[in-house]
Short mmCIF file of C-alpha atoms and ligand atoms in Angstrom, two decimals:
data_model
loop_
_atom_site.label_atom_id
_atom_site.label_comp_id
_atom_site.label_asym_id
_atom_site.label_seq_id
_atom_site.Cartn_x
_atom_site.Cartn_y
_atom_site.Cartn_z
CA MET A 914 28.83 -46.70 -36.27
CA SER A 915 25.78 -48.48 -37.65
CA ARG A 916 22.50 -46.70 -38.08
CA ALA A 917 19.07 -48.08 -37.45
CA PRO A 918 17.00 -48.20 -40.62
CA ALA A 919 15.24 -44.88 -41.05
CA GLU A 920 11.55 -44.99 -40.38
CA VAL A 921 10.09 -42.73 -43.00
CA VAL A 922 6.84 -41.09 -41.99
CA PRO A 923 5.42 -38.79 -44.67
CA ALA A 924 4.62 -35.41 -43.14
CA GLU A 925 1.02 -35.49 -44.38
CA VAL A 926 0.05 -38.50 -42.25
CA VAL A 927 1.12 -36.77 -39.04
CA PRO A 928 -2.05 -35.02 -37.85
CA ALA A 929 -1.36 -31.34 -37.30
CA GLU A 930 -2.42 -29.78 -34.03
CA PRO A 931 -5.66 -27.84 -34.40
CA VAL A 932 -5.18 -24.09 -34.29
CA ILE A 933 -7.91 -23.83 -31.65
CA ARG A 934 -8.88 -26.49 -29.19
CA LEU A 935 -11.24 -25.66 -26.34
CA ASP A 936 -11.91 -28.35 -23.73
CA GLY A 937 -14.71 -27.31 -21.41
CA VAL A 938 -13.79 -23.63 -21.64
CA GLY A 939 -16.21 -21.33 -19.84
CA ARG A 940 -16.27 -17.79 -18.49
CA SER A 941 -18.26 -16.54 -15.52
CA PHE A 942 -18.26 -13.11 -13.94
CA ALA A 943 -18.57 -12.95 -10.16
CA GLY A 944 -20.92 -9.96 -10.24
CA PRO A 945 -23.05 -9.01 -8.49
CA PRO A 946 -25.07 -10.32 -10.08
CA PRO A 947 -23.04 -13.36 -11.16
CA VAL A 948 -23.19 -13.98 -14.92
CA THR A 949 -22.19 -17.07 -16.88
CA ALA A 950 -21.25 -15.38 -20.13
CA LEU A 951 -20.02 -18.65 -21.64
CA HIS A 952 -21.00 -22.10 -20.37
CA PRO A 953 -18.20 -24.70 -20.57
CA CYS A 954 -17.81 -25.58 -24.24
CA ASP A 955 -15.67 -27.59 -26.65
CA LEU A 956 -14.50 -26.25 -29.99
CA THR A 957 -11.91 -27.40 -32.48
CA VAL A 958 -10.77 -25.26 -35.40
CA ARG A 959 -8.20 -26.70 -37.78
CA ALA A 960 -5.62 -24.84 -39.84
CA GLY A 961 -7.16 -23.27 -42.92
CA GLU A 962 -10.76 -23.34 -41.67
CA TYR A 963 -13.08 -20.36 -42.08
CA VAL A 964 -15.54 -20.42 -39.20
CA ALA A 965 -18.39 -18.03 -38.46
CA VAL A 966 -19.80 -17.66 -34.95
CA THR A 967 -23.32 -16.31 -34.91
CA GLY A 968 -25.76 -15.50 -32.16
CA PRO A 969 -27.97 -12.74 -30.85
CA SER A 970 -26.74 -9.74 -28.89
CA GLY A 971 -25.61 -10.70 -25.40
CA SER A 972 -25.20 -14.39 -26.28
CA GLY A 973 -21.48 -14.51 -25.44
CA LYS A 974 -19.83 -13.92 -28.82
CA SER A 975 -17.39 -11.25 -27.66
CA THR A 976 -16.64 -13.20 -24.49
CA LEU A 977 -15.64 -16.15 -26.67
CA LEU A 978 -13.53 -13.96 -28.96
CA HIS A 979 -11.71 -12.39 -26.02
CA LEU A 980 -10.88 -15.84 -24.67
CA LEU A 981 -9.71 -17.08 -28.08
CA GLY A 982 -7.63 -13.92 -28.53
CA LEU A 983 -5.91 -14.33 -25.14
CA LEU A 984 -7.38 -10.99 -24.08
CA ASP A 985 -9.24 -12.77 -21.25
CA THR A 986 -8.75 -16.03 -19.35
CA PRO A 987 -11.36 -18.76 -18.88
CA THR A 988 -12.81 -19.54 -15.47
CA SER A 989 -12.99 -23.22 -16.44
CA GLY A 990 -11.45 -25.58 -18.95
CA ARG A 991 -8.37 -25.63 -21.14
CA TYR A 992 -7.50 -23.64 -24.27
CA LEU A 993 -4.81 -24.95 -26.58
CA LEU A 994 -3.62 -22.59 -29.32
CA ASP A 995 -1.45 -24.37 -31.90
CA GLY A 996 -1.12 -27.14 -29.31
CA ILE A 997 0.17 -24.76 -26.63
CA ASP A 998 -1.72 -24.94 -23.34
CA THR A 999 -2.38 -21.25 -22.80
CA GLY A 1000 -3.42 -21.79 -19.16
CA GLU A 1001 0.19 -22.56 -18.29
CA LEU A 1002 1.60 -19.28 -19.60
CA GLY A 1003 2.54 -16.21 -17.63
CA ASP A 1004 1.27 -12.77 -18.66
CA ARG A 1005 4.32 -11.95 -20.78
CA GLU A 1006 4.25 -15.28 -22.57
CA ARG A 1007 0.56 -14.84 -23.28
CA SER A 1008 1.17 -11.38 -24.71
CA THR A 1009 3.98 -12.65 -26.89
CA LEU A 1010 1.90 -15.59 -28.13
CA ARG A 1011 -1.00 -13.23 -28.88
CA GLY A 1012 1.23 -10.74 -30.69
CA ARG A 1013 2.94 -13.38 -32.80
CA ARG A 1014 0.11 -15.76 -33.62
CA ILE A 1015 -3.17 -13.83 -33.56
CA GLY A 1016 -4.42 -11.04 -35.77
CA PHE A 1017 -7.50 -9.05 -34.75
CA VAL A 1018 -10.07 -7.21 -36.81
CA PHE A 1019 -12.67 -5.34 -34.74
CA GLN A 1020 -15.92 -3.66 -35.68
CA SER A 1021 -14.62 -0.23 -34.69
CA PHE A 1022 -11.17 -0.82 -36.26
CA HIS A 1023 -9.19 0.07 -33.07
CA LEU A 1024 -6.51 2.03 -34.90
CA LEU A 1025 -4.30 4.47 -33.02
CA PRO A 1026 -5.71 7.84 -34.16
CA HIS A 1027 -2.48 9.85 -34.06
CA ARG A 1028 -0.40 7.28 -35.95
CA THR A 1029 -0.25 6.89 -39.69
CA ALA A 1030 -1.51 3.78 -41.46
CA GLU A 1031 2.08 2.60 -41.80
CA GLU A 1032 2.84 3.21 -38.10
CA ASN A 1033 -0.31 1.37 -37.03
CA VAL A 1034 0.82 -1.70 -38.95
CA LEU A 1035 4.45 -1.30 -37.86
CA LEU A 1036 3.43 -1.21 -34.18
CA ALA A 1037 1.76 -4.61 -34.49
CA GLN A 1038 5.24 -6.07 -35.00
CA VAL A 1039 6.43 -5.18 -31.51
CA TYR A 1040 7.00 -8.90 -30.78
CA ASN A 1041 8.89 -9.40 -34.01
CA ARG A 1042 12.65 -9.22 -33.53
CA THR A 1043 13.60 -8.56 -37.12
CA PRO A 1044 15.35 -5.24 -37.85
CA ARG A 1045 13.19 -2.14 -38.27
CA GLU A 1046 13.88 -1.92 -42.01
CA ARG A 1047 12.46 -5.41 -42.51
CA ARG A 1048 9.44 -4.61 -40.33
CA LEU A 1049 8.84 -1.42 -42.28
CA ALA A 1050 9.02 -3.33 -45.55
CA ALA A 1051 6.53 -5.89 -44.16
CA ALA A 1052 4.15 -3.10 -43.05
CA ARG A 1053 4.26 -1.51 -46.50
CA ALA A 1054 3.76 -4.86 -48.22
CA ALA A 1055 0.73 -5.61 -46.00
CA LEU A 1056 -0.79 -2.21 -46.81
CA ARG A 1057 -0.15 -2.71 -50.52
CA GLN A 1058 -1.83 -6.12 -50.22
CA VAL A 1059 -5.05 -4.41 -49.09
CA GLY A 1060 -4.79 -1.74 -51.79
CA LEU A 1061 -3.50 1.06 -49.56
CA GLY A 1062 0.04 1.40 -50.84
CA HIS A 1063 -0.74 5.01 -51.76
CA ARG A 1064 -1.99 5.94 -48.24
CA LEU A 1065 0.95 4.85 -46.08
CA ASP A 1066 1.26 8.25 -44.39
CA ALA A 1067 -2.47 8.85 -43.92
CA LEU A 1068 -3.90 9.32 -40.43
CA PRO A 1069 -6.95 7.16 -39.69
CA THR A 1070 -9.17 10.26 -39.41
CA THR A 1071 -8.46 11.05 -43.05
CA LEU A 1072 -9.46 7.56 -44.21
CA SER A 1073 -12.94 6.24 -44.98
CA GLY A 1074 -14.45 3.44 -42.87
CA GLY A 1075 -13.62 0.89 -45.54
CA GLU A 1076 -10.03 2.10 -45.76
CA ARG A 1077 -9.64 2.02 -41.96
CA GLN A 1078 -10.84 -1.55 -41.89
CA ARG A 1079 -8.31 -2.40 -44.61
CA VAL A 1080 -5.54 -0.88 -42.45
CA ALA A 1081 -6.82 -3.06 -39.59
CA ILE A 1082 -6.70 -6.11 -41.87
CA ALA A 1083 -3.12 -5.24 -42.93
CA ARG A 1084 -2.23 -4.92 -39.24
CA ALA A 1085 -3.86 -8.29 -38.49
CA LEU A 1086 -1.87 -10.01 -41.25
CA VAL A 1087 1.56 -8.42 -40.93
CA ASN A 1088 2.91 -11.09 -38.55
CA ASP A 1089 1.58 -13.94 -40.67
CA PRO A 1090 -0.68 -15.12 -37.83
CA SER A 1091 -1.91 -18.65 -37.17
CA LEU A 1092 -5.36 -17.26 -36.47
CA VAL A 1093 -7.29 -14.19 -37.61
CA LEU A 1094 -10.10 -13.26 -35.19
CA CYS A 1095 -12.77 -10.83 -36.32
CA ASP A 1096 -15.57 -9.33 -34.20
CA GLU A 1097 -18.38 -7.95 -36.41
CA PRO A 1098 -15.82 -6.79 -39.00
CA THR A 1099 -18.47 -5.38 -41.31
CA GLY A 1100 -20.66 -3.88 -38.57
CA ASN A 1101 -19.59 -0.28 -39.22
CA LEU A 1102 -19.33 -0.48 -43.00
CA ASP A 1103 -21.74 0.32 -45.80
CA SER A 1104 -22.68 -2.56 -48.07
CA ALA A 1105 -20.04 -1.87 -50.73
CA ASN A 1106 -17.21 -1.75 -48.20
CA ALA A 1107 -18.63 -4.74 -46.34
CA ALA A 1108 -18.62 -6.70 -49.60
CA ALA A 1109 -14.99 -5.69 -50.21
CA VAL A 1110 -13.99 -6.92 -46.74
CA LEU A 1111 -15.79 -10.22 -47.33
CA GLU A 1112 -13.99 -10.64 -50.64
CA ARG A 1113 -10.73 -10.02 -48.84
CA PHE A 1114 -11.61 -12.74 -46.29
CA ASP A 1115 -12.45 -15.16 -49.13
CA ARG A 1116 -9.01 -14.54 -50.56
CA LEU A 1117 -7.34 -15.00 -47.16
CA HIS A 1118 -9.19 -18.29 -46.80
CA ALA A 1119 -8.00 -19.36 -50.27
CA GLU A 1120 -4.44 -18.46 -49.22
CA GLY A 1121 -4.73 -20.84 -46.27
CA TYR A 1122 -5.32 -18.45 -43.37
CA THR A 1123 -7.41 -19.67 -40.45
CA LEU A 1124 -10.31 -17.28 -39.91
CA LEU A 1125 -12.88 -17.06 -37.14
CA VAL A 1126 -15.45 -14.34 -37.68
CA ILE A 1127 -18.07 -13.31 -35.15
CA THR A 1128 -21.14 -11.86 -36.76
CA HIS A 1129 -24.88 -11.50 -36.47
CA ASP A 1130 -25.09 -10.94 -40.24
CA PRO A 1131 -26.26 -14.08 -42.11
CA ALA A 1132 -24.56 -12.76 -45.28
CA VAL A 1133 -21.20 -12.89 -43.51
CA ALA A 1134 -21.85 -16.33 -42.05
CA ALA A 1135 -22.87 -17.64 -45.48
CA ARG A 1136 -19.30 -17.06 -46.75
CA ALA A 1137 -17.70 -19.22 -44.06
CA GLY A 1138 -17.08 -22.94 -44.40
CA ARG A 1139 -18.81 -23.68 -41.13
CA THR A 1140 -21.05 -21.85 -38.72
CA VAL A 1141 -21.04 -22.29 -34.96
CA ARG A 1142 -24.10 -20.95 -33.17
CA ILE A 1143 -24.16 -19.47 -29.73
CA ALA A 1144 -27.24 -18.66 -27.66
CA ASP A 1145 -27.48 -17.75 -23.98
CA GLY A 1146 -23.78 -18.51 -23.57
CA ARG A 1147 -24.08 -22.02 -24.98
CA LEU A 1148 -22.15 -23.12 -28.03
CA ASP A 1149 -23.75 -25.76 -30.22
CA GLY A 1150 -22.33 -29.29 -30.48
CA PRO A 1151 -18.72 -30.30 -31.16
CA ALA A 1152 -17.12 -29.43 -34.46
CA PRO A 1153 -18.36 -31.77 -37.22
CA ASP A 1154 -14.84 -32.20 -38.54
CA ARG A 1155 -13.44 -33.37 -35.22
CA PRO A 1156 -11.66 -36.64 -35.99
CA ALA A 1157 -13.19 -39.77 -34.49
CA ALA A 1158 -11.44 -41.07 -31.38
CA ARG A 1159 -9.04 -43.88 -32.19
P1 LIG B 1386 -22.26 -10.59 -27.40
O1 LIG B 1386 -20.91 -10.22 -27.87
O2 LIG B 1386 -22.78 -11.86 -27.99
O3 LIG B 1386 -23.24 -9.47 -27.58
P2 LIG B 1386 -21.02 -10.66 -24.77
O4 LIG B 1386 -20.02 -11.76 -24.86
O5 LIG B 1386 -20.49 -9.29 -24.85
O6 LIG B 1386 -22.19 -10.88 -25.82
O7 LIG B 1386 -21.79 -10.82 -23.38
C1 LIG B 1386 -22.38 -12.05 -22.96
C2 LIG B 1386 -23.00 -11.86 -21.58
O8 LIG B 1386 -21.98 -11.69 -20.62
C3 LIG B 1386 -23.92 -10.67 -21.47
O9 LIG B 1386 -24.99 -11.01 -20.61
C4 LIG B 1386 -23.03 -9.61 -20.84
O10 LIG B 1386 -23.78 -8.70 -20.11
C5 LIG B 1386 -22.16 -10.45 -19.93
N1 LIG B 1386 -20.83 -9.86 -19.71
C6 LIG B 1386 -19.90 -9.63 -20.65
N2 LIG B 1386 -18.80 -9.06 -20.11
C7 LIG B 1386 -19.05 -8.94 -18.78
C8 LIG B 1386 -18.32 -8.43 -17.65
N3 LIG B 1386 -17.06 -7.95 -17.78
N4 LIG B 1386 -18.92 -8.47 -16.44
C9 LIG B 1386 -20.16 -8.97 -16.28
N5 LIG B 1386 -20.90 -9.47 -17.29
C10 LIG B 1386 -20.37 -9.45 -18.53
MG1 LIG B 1387 -20.21 -8.51 -28.92
#
């Protein structure tokens, strides 16, 4: 059997799907009174980008984060995560996609109070089908990575704010997510712990993680590669790195 000559296409010339692509995504609440929390917007975030989203209180930052995190669904437009059209997924598929591909870091940490640090990180691997021993090893490695290898059995109430946020970061990273979403991650931390979290994010960015951080703190936004502003539910123009149409 003869073979057609192989057409060799180097991997680097094949454009990768953006991690985030929003096409006209908006979110309204029926009310009363009706509220347009996010006007239809476009946003592209590519793998390895570190993006800050800034805007005043009530401008729609959390609404955007909930949509990006598949915790909420848009009332208009299309959201592609890693090229997957999330509007076409059922609830279970959405949950699985969220669990496998997205890590969250929230202002108030959102740790389960009666579970140890190790259990909190282990529970984030519910969508991971590897054996428990492997998941446990991954949880411990993630906690060691954030400098908490000596506090595996600690309950969140016995940890400082900075340590709790590090557990949350370990939990966000344990599944090697495509996207790490953070909502005011330094909002409940003193300046020393906030600085430590920002250093951690710098390192994650250097390691190639894709980070989107919501913040009203200019010091946080200054660390990101790009800042997207939001005011009155309106996102500023399209991403500057969006490739020109061919
Ligand atoms: P931010 O995080 O920037 O402070 P939010 O995204 O939380 O702002 O809110 C944006 C706007 O949408 C606000 O006017 C808020 O009151 C409104 N909003 C948010 N969630 C809801 C909801 N579930 N029902 C009605 N209005 C909401
Ligand atoms: Mg908010």
